[in-house]
PDB file of C-alpha atoms in Angstrom:
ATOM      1  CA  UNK I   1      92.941  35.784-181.448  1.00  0.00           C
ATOM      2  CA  UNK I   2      93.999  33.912-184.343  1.00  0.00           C
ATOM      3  CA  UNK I   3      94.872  35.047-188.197  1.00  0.00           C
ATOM      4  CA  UNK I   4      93.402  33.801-191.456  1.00  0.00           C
ATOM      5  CA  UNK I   5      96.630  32.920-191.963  1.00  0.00           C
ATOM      6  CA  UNK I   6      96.847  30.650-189.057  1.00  0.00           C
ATOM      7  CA  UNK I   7      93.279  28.927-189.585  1.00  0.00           C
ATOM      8  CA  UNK I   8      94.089  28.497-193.107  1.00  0.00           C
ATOM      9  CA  UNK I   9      97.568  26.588-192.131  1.00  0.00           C
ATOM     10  CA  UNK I  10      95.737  24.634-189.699  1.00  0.00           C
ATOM     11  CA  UNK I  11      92.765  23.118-191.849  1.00  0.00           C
ATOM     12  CA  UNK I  12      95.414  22.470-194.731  1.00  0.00           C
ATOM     13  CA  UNK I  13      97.967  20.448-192.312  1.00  0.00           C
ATOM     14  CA  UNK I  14      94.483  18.664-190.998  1.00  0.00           C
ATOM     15  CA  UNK I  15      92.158  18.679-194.055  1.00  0.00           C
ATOM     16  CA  UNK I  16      93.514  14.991-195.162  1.00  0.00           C
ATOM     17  CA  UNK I  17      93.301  13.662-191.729  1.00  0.00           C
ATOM     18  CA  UNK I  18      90.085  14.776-191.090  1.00  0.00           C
ATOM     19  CA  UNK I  19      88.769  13.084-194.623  1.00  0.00           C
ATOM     20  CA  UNK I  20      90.003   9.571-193.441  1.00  0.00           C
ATOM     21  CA  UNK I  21      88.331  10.077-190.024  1.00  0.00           C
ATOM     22  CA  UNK I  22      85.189  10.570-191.660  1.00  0.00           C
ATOM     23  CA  UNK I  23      85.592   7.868-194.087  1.00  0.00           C
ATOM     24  CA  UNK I  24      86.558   5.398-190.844  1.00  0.00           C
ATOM     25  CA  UNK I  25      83.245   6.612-189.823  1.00  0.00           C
ATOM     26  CA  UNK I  26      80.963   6.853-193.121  1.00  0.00           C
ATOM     27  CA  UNK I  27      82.629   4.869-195.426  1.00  0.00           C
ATOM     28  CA  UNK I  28      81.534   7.179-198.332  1.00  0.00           C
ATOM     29  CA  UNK I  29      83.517   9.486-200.550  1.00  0.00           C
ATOM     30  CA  UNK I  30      80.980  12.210-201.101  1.00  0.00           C
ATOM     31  CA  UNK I  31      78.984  12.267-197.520  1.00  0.00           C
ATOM     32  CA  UNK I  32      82.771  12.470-196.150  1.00  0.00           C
ATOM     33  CA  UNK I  33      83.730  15.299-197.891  1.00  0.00           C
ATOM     34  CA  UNK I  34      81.024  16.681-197.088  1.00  0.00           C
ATOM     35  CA  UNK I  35      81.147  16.270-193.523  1.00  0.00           C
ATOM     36  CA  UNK I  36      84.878  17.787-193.449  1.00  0.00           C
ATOM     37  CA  UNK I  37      83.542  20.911-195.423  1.00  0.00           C
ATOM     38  CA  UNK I  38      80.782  21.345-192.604  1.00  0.00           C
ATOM     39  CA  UNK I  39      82.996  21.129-189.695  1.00  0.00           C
ATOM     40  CA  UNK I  40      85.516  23.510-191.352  1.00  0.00           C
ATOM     41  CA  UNK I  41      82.809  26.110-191.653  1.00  0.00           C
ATOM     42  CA  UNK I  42      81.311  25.434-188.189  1.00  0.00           C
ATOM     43  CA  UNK I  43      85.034  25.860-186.860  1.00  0.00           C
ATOM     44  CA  UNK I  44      85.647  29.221-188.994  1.00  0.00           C
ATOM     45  CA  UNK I  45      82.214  30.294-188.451  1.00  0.00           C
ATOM     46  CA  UNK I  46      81.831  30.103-185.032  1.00  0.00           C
ATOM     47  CA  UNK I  47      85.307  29.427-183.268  1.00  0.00           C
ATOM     48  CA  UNK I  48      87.561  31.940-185.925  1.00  0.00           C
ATOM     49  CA  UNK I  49      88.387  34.238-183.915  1.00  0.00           C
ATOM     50  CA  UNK I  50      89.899  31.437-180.616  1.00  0.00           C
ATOM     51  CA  UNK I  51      93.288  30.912-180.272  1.00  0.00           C
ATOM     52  CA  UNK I  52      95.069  28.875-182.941  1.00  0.00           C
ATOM     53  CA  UNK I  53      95.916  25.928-179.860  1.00  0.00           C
ATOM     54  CA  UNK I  54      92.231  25.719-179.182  1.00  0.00           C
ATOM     55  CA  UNK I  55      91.661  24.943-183.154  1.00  0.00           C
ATOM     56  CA  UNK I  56      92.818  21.057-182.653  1.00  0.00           C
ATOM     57  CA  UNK I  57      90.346  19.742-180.220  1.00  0.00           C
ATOM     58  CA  UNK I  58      87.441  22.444-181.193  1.00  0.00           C
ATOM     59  CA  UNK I  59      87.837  20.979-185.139  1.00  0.00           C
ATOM     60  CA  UNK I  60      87.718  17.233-183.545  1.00  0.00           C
ATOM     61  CA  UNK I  61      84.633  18.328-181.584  1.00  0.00           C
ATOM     62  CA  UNK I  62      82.972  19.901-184.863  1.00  0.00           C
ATOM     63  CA  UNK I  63      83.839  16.916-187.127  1.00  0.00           C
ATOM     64  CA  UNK I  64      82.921  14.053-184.860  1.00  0.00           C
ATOM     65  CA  UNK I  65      79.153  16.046-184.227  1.00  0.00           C
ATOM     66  CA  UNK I  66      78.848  16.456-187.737  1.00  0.00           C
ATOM     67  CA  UNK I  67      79.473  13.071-188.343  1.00  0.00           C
ATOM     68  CA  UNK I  68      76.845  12.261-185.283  1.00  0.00           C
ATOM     69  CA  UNK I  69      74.432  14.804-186.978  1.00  0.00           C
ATOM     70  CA  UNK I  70      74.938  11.987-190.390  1.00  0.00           C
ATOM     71  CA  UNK I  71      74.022   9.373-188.880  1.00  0.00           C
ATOM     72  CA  UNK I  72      70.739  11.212-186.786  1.00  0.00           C
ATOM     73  CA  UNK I  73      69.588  12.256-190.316  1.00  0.00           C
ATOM     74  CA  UNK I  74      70.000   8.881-191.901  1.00  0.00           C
ATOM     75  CA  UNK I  75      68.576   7.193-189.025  1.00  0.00           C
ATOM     76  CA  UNK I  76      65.232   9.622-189.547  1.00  0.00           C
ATOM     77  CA  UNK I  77      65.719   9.277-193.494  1.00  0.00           C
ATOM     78  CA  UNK I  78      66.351   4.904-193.351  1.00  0.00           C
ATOM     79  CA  UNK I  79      62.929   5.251-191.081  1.00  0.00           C
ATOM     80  CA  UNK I  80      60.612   6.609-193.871  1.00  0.00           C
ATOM     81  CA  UNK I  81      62.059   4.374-196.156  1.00  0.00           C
ATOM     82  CA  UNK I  82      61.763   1.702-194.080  1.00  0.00           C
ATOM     83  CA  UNK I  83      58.041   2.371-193.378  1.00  0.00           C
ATOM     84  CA  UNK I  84      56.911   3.040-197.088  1.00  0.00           C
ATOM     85  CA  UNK I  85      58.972  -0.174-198.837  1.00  0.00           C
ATOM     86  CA  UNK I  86      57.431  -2.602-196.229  1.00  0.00           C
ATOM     87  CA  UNK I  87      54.611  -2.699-198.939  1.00  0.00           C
ATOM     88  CA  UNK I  88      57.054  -3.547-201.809  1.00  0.00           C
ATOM     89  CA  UNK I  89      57.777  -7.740-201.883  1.00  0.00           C
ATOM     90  CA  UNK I  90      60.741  -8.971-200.451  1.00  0.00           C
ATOM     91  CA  UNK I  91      63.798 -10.678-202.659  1.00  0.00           C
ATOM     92  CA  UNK I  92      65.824 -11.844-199.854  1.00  0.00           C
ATOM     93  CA  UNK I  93      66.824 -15.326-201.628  1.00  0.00           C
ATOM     94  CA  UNK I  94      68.365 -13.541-204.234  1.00  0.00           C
ATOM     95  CA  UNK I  95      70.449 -11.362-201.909  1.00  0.00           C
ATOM     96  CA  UNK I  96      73.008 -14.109-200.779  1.00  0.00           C
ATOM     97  CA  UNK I  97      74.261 -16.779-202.826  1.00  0.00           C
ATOM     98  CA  UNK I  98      76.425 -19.382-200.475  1.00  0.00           C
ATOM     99  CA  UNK I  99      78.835 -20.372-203.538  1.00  0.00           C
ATOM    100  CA  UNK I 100      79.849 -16.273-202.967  1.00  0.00           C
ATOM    101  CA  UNK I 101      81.729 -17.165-200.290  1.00  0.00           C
ATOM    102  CA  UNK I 102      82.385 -20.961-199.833  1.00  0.00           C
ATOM    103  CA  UNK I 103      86.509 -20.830-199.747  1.00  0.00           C
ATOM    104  CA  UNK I 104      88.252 -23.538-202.453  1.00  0.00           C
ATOM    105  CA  UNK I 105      91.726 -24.107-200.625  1.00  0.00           C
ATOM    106  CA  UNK I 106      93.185 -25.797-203.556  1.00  0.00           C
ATOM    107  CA  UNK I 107      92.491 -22.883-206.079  1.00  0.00           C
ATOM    108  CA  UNK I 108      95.763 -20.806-206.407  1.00  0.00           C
ATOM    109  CA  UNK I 109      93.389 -17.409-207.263  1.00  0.00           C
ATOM    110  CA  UNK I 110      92.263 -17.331-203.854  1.00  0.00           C
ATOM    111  CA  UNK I 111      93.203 -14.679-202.040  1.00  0.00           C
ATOM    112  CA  UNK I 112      96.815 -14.748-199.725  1.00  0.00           C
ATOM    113  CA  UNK I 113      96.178 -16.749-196.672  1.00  0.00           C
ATOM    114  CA  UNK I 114      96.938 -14.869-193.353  1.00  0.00           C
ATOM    115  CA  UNK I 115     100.265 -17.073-192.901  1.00  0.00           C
ATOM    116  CA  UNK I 116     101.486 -14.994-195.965  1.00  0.00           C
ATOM    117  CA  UNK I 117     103.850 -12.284-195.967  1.00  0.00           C
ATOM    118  CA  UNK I 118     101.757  -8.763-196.208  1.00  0.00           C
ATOM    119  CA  UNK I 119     102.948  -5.548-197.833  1.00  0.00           C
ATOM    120  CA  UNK I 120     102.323  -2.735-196.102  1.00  0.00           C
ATOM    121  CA  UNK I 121      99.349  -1.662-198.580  1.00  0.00           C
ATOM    122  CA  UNK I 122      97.677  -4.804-197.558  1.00  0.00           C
ATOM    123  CA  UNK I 123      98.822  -3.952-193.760  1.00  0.00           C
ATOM    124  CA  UNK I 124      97.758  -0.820-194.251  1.00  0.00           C
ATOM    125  CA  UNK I 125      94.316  -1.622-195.585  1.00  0.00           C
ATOM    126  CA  UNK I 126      93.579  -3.997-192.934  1.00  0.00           C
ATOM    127  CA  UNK I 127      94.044  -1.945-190.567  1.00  0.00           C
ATOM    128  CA  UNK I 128      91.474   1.128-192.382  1.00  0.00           C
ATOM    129  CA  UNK I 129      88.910  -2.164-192.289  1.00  0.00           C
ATOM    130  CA  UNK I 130      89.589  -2.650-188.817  1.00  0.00           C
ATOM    131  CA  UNK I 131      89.563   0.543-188.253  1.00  0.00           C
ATOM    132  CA  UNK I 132      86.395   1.379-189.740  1.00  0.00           C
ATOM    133  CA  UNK I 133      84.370  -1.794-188.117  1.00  0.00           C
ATOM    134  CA  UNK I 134      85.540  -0.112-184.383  1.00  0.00           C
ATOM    135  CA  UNK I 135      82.745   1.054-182.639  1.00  0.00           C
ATOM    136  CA  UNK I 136      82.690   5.281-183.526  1.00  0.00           C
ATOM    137  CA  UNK I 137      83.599   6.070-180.016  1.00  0.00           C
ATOM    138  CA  UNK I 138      86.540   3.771-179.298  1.00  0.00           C
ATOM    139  CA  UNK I 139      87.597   4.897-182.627  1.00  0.00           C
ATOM    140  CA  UNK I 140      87.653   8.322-182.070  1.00  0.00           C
ATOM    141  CA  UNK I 141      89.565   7.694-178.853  1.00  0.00           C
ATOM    142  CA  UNK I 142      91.778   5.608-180.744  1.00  0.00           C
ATOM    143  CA  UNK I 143      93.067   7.649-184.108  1.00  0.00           C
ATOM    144  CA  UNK I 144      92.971  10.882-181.507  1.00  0.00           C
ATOM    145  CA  UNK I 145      95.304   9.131-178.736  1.00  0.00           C
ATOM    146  CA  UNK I 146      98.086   6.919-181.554  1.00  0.00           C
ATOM    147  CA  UNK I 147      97.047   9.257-184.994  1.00  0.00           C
ATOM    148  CA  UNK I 148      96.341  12.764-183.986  1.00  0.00           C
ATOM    149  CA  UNK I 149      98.889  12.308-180.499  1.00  0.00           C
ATOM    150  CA  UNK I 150      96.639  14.327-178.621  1.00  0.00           C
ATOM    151  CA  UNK I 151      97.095  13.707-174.783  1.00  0.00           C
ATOM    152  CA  UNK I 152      94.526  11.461-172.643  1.00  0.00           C
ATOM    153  CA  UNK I 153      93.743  15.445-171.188  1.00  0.00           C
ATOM    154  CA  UNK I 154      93.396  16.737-174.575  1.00  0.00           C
ATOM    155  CA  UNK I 155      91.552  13.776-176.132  1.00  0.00           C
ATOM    156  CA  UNK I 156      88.926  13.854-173.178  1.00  0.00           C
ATOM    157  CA  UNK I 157      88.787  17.373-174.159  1.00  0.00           C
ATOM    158  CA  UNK I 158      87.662  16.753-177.611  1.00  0.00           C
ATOM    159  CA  UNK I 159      85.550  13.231-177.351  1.00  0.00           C
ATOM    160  CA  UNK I 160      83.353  15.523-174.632  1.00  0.00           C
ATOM    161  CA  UNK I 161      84.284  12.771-171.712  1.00  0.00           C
ATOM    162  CA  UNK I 162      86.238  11.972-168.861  1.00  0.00           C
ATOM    163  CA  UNK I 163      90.205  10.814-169.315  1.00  0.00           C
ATOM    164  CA  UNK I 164      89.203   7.464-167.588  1.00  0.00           C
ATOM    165  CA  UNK I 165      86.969   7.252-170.271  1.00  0.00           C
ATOM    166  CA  UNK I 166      88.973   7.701-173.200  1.00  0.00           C
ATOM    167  CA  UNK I 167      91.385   4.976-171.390  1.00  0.00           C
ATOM    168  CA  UNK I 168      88.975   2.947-171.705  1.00  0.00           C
ATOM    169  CA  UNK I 169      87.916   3.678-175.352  1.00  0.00           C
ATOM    170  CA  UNK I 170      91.372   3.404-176.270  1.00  0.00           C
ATOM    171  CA  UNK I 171      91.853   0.202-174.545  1.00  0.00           C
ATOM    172  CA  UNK I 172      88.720  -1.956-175.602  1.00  0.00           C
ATOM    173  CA  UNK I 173      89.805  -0.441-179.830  1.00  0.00           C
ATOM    174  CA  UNK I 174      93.032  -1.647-178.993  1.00  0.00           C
ATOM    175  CA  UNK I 175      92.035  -5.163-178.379  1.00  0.00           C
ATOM    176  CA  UNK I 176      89.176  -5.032-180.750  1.00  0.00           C
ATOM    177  CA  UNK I 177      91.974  -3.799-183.685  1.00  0.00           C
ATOM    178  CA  UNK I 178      94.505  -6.487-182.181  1.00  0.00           C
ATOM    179  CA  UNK I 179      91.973  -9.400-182.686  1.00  0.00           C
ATOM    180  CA  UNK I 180      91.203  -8.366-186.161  1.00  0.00           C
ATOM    181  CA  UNK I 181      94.207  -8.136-187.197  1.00  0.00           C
ATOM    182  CA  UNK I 182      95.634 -11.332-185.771  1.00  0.00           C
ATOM    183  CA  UNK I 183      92.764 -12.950-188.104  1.00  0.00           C
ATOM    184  CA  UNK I 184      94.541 -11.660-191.089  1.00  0.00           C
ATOM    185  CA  UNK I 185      98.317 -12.233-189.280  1.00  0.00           C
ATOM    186  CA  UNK I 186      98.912  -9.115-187.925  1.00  0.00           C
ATOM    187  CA  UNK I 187     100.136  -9.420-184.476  1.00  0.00           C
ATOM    188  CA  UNK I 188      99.724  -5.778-182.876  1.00  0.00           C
ATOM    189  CA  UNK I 189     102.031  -5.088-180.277  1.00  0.00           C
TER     190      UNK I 189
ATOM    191  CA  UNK S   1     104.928 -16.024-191.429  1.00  0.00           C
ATOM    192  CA  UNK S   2     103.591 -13.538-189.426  1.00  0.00           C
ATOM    193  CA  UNK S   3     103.577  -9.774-189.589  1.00  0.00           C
ATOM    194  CA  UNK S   4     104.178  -7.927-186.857  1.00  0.00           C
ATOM    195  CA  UNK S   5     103.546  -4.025-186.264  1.00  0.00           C
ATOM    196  CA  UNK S   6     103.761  -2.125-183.629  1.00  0.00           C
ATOM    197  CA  UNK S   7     100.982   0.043-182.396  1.00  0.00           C
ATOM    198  CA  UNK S   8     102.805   3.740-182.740  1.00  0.00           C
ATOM    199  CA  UNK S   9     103.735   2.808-186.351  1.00  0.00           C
ATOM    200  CA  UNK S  10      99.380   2.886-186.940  1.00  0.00           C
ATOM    201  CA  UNK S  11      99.763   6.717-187.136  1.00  0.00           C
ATOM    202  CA  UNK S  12     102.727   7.048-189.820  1.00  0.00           C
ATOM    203  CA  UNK S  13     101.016   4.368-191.462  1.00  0.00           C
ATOM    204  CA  UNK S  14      97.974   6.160-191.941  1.00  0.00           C
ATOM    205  CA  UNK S  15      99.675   9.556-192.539  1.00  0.00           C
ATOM    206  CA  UNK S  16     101.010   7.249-195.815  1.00  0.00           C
ATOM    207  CA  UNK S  17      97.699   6.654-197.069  1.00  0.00           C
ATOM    208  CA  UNK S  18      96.124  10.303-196.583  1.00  0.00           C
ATOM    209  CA  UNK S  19      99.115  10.888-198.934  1.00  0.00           C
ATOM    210  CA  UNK S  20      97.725   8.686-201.499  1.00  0.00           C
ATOM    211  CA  UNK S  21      94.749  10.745-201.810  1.00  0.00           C
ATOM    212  CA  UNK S  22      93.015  11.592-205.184  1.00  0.00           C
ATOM    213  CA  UNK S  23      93.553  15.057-206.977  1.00  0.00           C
ATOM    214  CA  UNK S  24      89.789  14.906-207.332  1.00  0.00           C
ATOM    215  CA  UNK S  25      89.165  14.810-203.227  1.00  0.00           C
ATOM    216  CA  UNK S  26      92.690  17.140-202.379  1.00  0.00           C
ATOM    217  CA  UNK S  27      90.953  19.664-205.123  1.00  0.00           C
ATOM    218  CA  UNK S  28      87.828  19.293-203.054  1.00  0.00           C
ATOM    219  CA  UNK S  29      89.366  19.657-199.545  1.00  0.00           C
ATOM    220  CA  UNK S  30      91.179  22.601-200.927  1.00  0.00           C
ATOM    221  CA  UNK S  31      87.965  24.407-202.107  1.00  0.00           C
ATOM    222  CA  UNK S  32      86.087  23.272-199.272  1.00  0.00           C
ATOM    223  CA  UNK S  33      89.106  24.872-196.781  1.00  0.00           C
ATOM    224  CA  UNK S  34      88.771  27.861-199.140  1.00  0.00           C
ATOM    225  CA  UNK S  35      85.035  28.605-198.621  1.00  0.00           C
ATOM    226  CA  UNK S  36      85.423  28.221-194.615  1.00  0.00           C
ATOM    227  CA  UNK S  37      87.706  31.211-194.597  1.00  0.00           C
ATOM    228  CA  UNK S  38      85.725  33.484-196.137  1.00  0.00           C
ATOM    229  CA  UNK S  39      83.702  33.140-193.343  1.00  0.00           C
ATOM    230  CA  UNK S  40      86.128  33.009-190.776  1.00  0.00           C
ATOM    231  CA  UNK S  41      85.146  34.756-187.378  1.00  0.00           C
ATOM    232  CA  UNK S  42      86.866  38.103-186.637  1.00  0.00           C
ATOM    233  CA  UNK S  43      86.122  40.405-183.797  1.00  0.00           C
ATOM    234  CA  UNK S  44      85.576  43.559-184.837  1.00  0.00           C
ATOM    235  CA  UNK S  45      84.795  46.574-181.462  1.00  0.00           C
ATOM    236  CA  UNK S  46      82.229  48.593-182.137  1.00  0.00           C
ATOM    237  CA  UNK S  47      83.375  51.838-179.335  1.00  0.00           C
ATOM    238  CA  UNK S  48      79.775  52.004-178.260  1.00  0.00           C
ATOM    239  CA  UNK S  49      79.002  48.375-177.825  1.00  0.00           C
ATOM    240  CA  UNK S  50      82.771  47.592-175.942  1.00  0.00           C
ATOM    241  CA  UNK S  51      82.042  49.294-173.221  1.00  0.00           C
ATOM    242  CA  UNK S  52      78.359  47.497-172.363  1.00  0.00           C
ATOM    243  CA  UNK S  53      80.118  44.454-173.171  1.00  0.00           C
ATOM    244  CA  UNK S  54      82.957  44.768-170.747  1.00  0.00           C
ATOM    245  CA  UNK S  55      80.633  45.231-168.036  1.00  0.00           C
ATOM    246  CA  UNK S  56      78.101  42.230-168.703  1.00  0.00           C
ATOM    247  CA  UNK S  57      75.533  44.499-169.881  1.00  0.00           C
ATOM    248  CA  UNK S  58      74.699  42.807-173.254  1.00  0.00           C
ATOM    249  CA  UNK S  59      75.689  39.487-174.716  1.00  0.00           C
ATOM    250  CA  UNK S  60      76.678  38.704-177.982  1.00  0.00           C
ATOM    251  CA  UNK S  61      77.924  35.849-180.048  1.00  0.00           C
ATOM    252  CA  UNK S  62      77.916  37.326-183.294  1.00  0.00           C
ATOM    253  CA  UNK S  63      79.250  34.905-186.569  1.00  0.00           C
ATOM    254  CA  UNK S  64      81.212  37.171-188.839  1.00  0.00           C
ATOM    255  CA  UNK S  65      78.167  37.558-191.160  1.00  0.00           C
ATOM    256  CA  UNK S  66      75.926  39.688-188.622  1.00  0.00           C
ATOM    257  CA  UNK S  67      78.687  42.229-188.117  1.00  0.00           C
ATOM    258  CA  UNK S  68      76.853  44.501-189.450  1.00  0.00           C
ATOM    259  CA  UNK S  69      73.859  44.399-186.605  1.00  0.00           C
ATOM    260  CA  UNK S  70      76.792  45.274-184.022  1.00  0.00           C
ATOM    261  CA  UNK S  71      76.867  48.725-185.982  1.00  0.00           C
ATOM    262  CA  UNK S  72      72.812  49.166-186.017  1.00  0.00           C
ATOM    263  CA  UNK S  73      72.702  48.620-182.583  1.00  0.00           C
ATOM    264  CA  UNK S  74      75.578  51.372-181.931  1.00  0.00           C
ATOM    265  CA  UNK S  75      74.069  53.692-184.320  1.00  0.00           C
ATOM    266  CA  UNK S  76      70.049  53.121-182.301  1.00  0.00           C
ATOM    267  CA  UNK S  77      72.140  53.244-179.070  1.00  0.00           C
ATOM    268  CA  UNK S  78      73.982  56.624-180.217  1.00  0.00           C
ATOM    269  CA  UNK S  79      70.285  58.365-181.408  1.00  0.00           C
ATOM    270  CA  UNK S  80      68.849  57.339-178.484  1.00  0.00           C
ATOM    271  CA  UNK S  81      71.245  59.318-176.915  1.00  0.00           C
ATOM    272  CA  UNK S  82      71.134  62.298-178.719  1.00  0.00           C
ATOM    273  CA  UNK S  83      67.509  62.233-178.309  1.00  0.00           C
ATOM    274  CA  UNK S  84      67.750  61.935-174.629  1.00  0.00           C
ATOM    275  CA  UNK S  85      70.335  65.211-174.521  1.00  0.00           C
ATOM    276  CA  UNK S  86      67.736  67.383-176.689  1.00  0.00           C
ATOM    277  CA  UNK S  87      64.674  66.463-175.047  1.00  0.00           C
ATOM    278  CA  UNK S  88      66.708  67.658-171.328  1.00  0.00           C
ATOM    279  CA  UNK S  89      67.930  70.549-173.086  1.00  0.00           C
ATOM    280  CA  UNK S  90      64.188  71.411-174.192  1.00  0.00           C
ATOM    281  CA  UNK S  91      62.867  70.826-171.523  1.00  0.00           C
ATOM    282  CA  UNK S  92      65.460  72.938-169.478  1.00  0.00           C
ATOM    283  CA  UNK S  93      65.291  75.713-171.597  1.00  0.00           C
ATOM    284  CA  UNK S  94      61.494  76.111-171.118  1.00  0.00           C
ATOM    285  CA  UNK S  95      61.399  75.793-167.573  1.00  0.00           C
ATOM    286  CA  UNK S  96      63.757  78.927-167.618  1.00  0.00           C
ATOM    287  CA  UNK S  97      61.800  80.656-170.065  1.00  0.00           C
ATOM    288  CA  UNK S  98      58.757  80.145-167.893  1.00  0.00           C
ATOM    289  CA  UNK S  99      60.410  81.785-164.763  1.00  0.00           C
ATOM    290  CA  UNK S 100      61.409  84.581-167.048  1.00  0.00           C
ATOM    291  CA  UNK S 101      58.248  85.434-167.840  1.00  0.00           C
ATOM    292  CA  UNK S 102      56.626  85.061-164.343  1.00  0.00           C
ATOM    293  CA  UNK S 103      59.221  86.951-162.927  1.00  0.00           C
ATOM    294  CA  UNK S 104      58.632  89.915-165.278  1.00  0.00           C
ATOM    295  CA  UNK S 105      54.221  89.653-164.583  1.00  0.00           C
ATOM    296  CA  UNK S 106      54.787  89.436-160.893  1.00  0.00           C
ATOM    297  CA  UNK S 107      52.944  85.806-160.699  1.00  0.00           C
ATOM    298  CA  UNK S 108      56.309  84.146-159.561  1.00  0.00           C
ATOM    299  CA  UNK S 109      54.821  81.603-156.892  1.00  0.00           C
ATOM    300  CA  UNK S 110      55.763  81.520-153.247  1.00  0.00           C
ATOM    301  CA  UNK S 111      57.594  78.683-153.752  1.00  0.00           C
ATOM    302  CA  UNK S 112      60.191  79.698-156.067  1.00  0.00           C
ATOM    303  CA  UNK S 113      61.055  81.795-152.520  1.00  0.00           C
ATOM    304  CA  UNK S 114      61.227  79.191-149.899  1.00  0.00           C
ATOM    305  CA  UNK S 115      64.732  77.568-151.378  1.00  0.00           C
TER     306      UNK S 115
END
């Protein structure tokens, strides 16, 4: 049985982590925080009292249902919405304006091309992109497997699936993240 | 030019950014770490309820706010009890008194003979 002491080390050496996996996942600062704060009372609600080596893959288990649990309530909420606002008229033409994005090569603003050097912010934030565009299961089995260096066993554990499966998850994110990047000139190796 | 990374340098990397976090969100992730221990899950035995528990007799999963209906059932369990040992010692004592008093107006059945 673990201490306060010990759950309170472990959600402050995980707390920061666990805020970028739900951002990967919701891309919003508020329903992400939110969804950490749930999980870490789910986890000292319910699992306190386990053993502070269970604490990893229960908390993974908590946060990625929570996150789950988001996206079941938005889907309901987006419904509704959707079914009263099909009365309102539609302003679709003024949604998308080509000239947005129609690339002038010979304007020096425009952003680096991939060719160009990167600094590791830039890396670094294509990577969160690609990260966040992964499908959610490939990248949970990804940031668990090369982020959180949880075993294939332990990983399996936590996504709720077989190890073959997170192999698989892993693999597909890898090349998924790989082609990405290479689009910006990142080669992932 | 191209970049090239490696993919085991993906998890220092991103340990660099959660480091580049906000006060405002690490002053929310702090209070929101504070608020789930206070209701952090600790076992506490209740004597009465240990022993039923051991042997499969009740089942409980009780989050740390609903302590307090391990102790109500302990205390029902324990006058329950009592009652029980009262009721037999009642009961007891007026089957004696009964014979007493047959024995001393000579209607003591047959019966009371035979063992």
């Amino acid at each position: 049985m673990s201490t306060r002491e010990q759950l309170s080390d472990f959600l402050a050496g995980i707390e920061r982590r666990a805020y970028k996996h739900a951002m990967f996942a919701v891309r919003d600062e508020h329903v992400a925080l939110d969804i950490v704060q749930d999980a870490m009372l789910k986890l000292a609600e319910r699992y306190g009292d386990k053993p502070a080596e269970e604490y990893p893959m229960l908390f993974h288990r908590i946060l990625q249902n929570t996150i789950l649990d988001h996206f079941r309530r938005q889907k309901v909420r987006s419904f509704w919405l959707s079914l009263f606002s099909s009365y309102t008229p539609q302003h679709s033409e003024e949604e998308f304006d080509p000239l947005d994005v129609l690339e002038d090569k010979g304007n020096p603003s425009q952003p680096a091309q991939p060719d160009a050097a990167l600094s590791q912010a830039q890396i670094l934030a294509v990577i969160e992109k690609g990260l966040s565009h992964l499908p959610a299961r490939q990248r949970e089995a990804f940031l668990l497997r090369y982020w959180e260096q949880l075993d294939t066993a332990e990983a399996a554990a936590a996504m709720g699936c077989s190890e073959g499966s997170v192999k698989t998850h892993c693999s597909r994110a890898t090349h998924t993240l790989a082609a990405m990047l290479k689009e910006k000139g990142i080669d992932l190796s | 030019m191209k970049t090239k990374i490696n993919i085991r340098d993906i998890g220092p990397l991103l340990d660099r950014s959660t480091a580049q976090l906000d006060n405002g969100t690490l002053d929310k992730l702090r209070n929101a770490r504070r608020t789930a221990l206070q209701y952090q899950q600790t076992k506490q035995h209740v004597p009465v309820l240990a022993w039923l528990h051991e042997h499969g007799l009740i089942h409980t999963h009780t989050p740390g706010r609903h302590k307090s209906h391990h102790w109500g059932m302990a205390a029902l369990l324990l006058v329950i009890l009592f009652s029980g040992i009262i009721y037999w010692q009642q009961t007891y004592e007026h089957d004696h008194s009964e014979i007493d008093i047959a024995i001393l107006t000579d209607d003591l059945p047959v019966d009371m003979y035979v063992d």
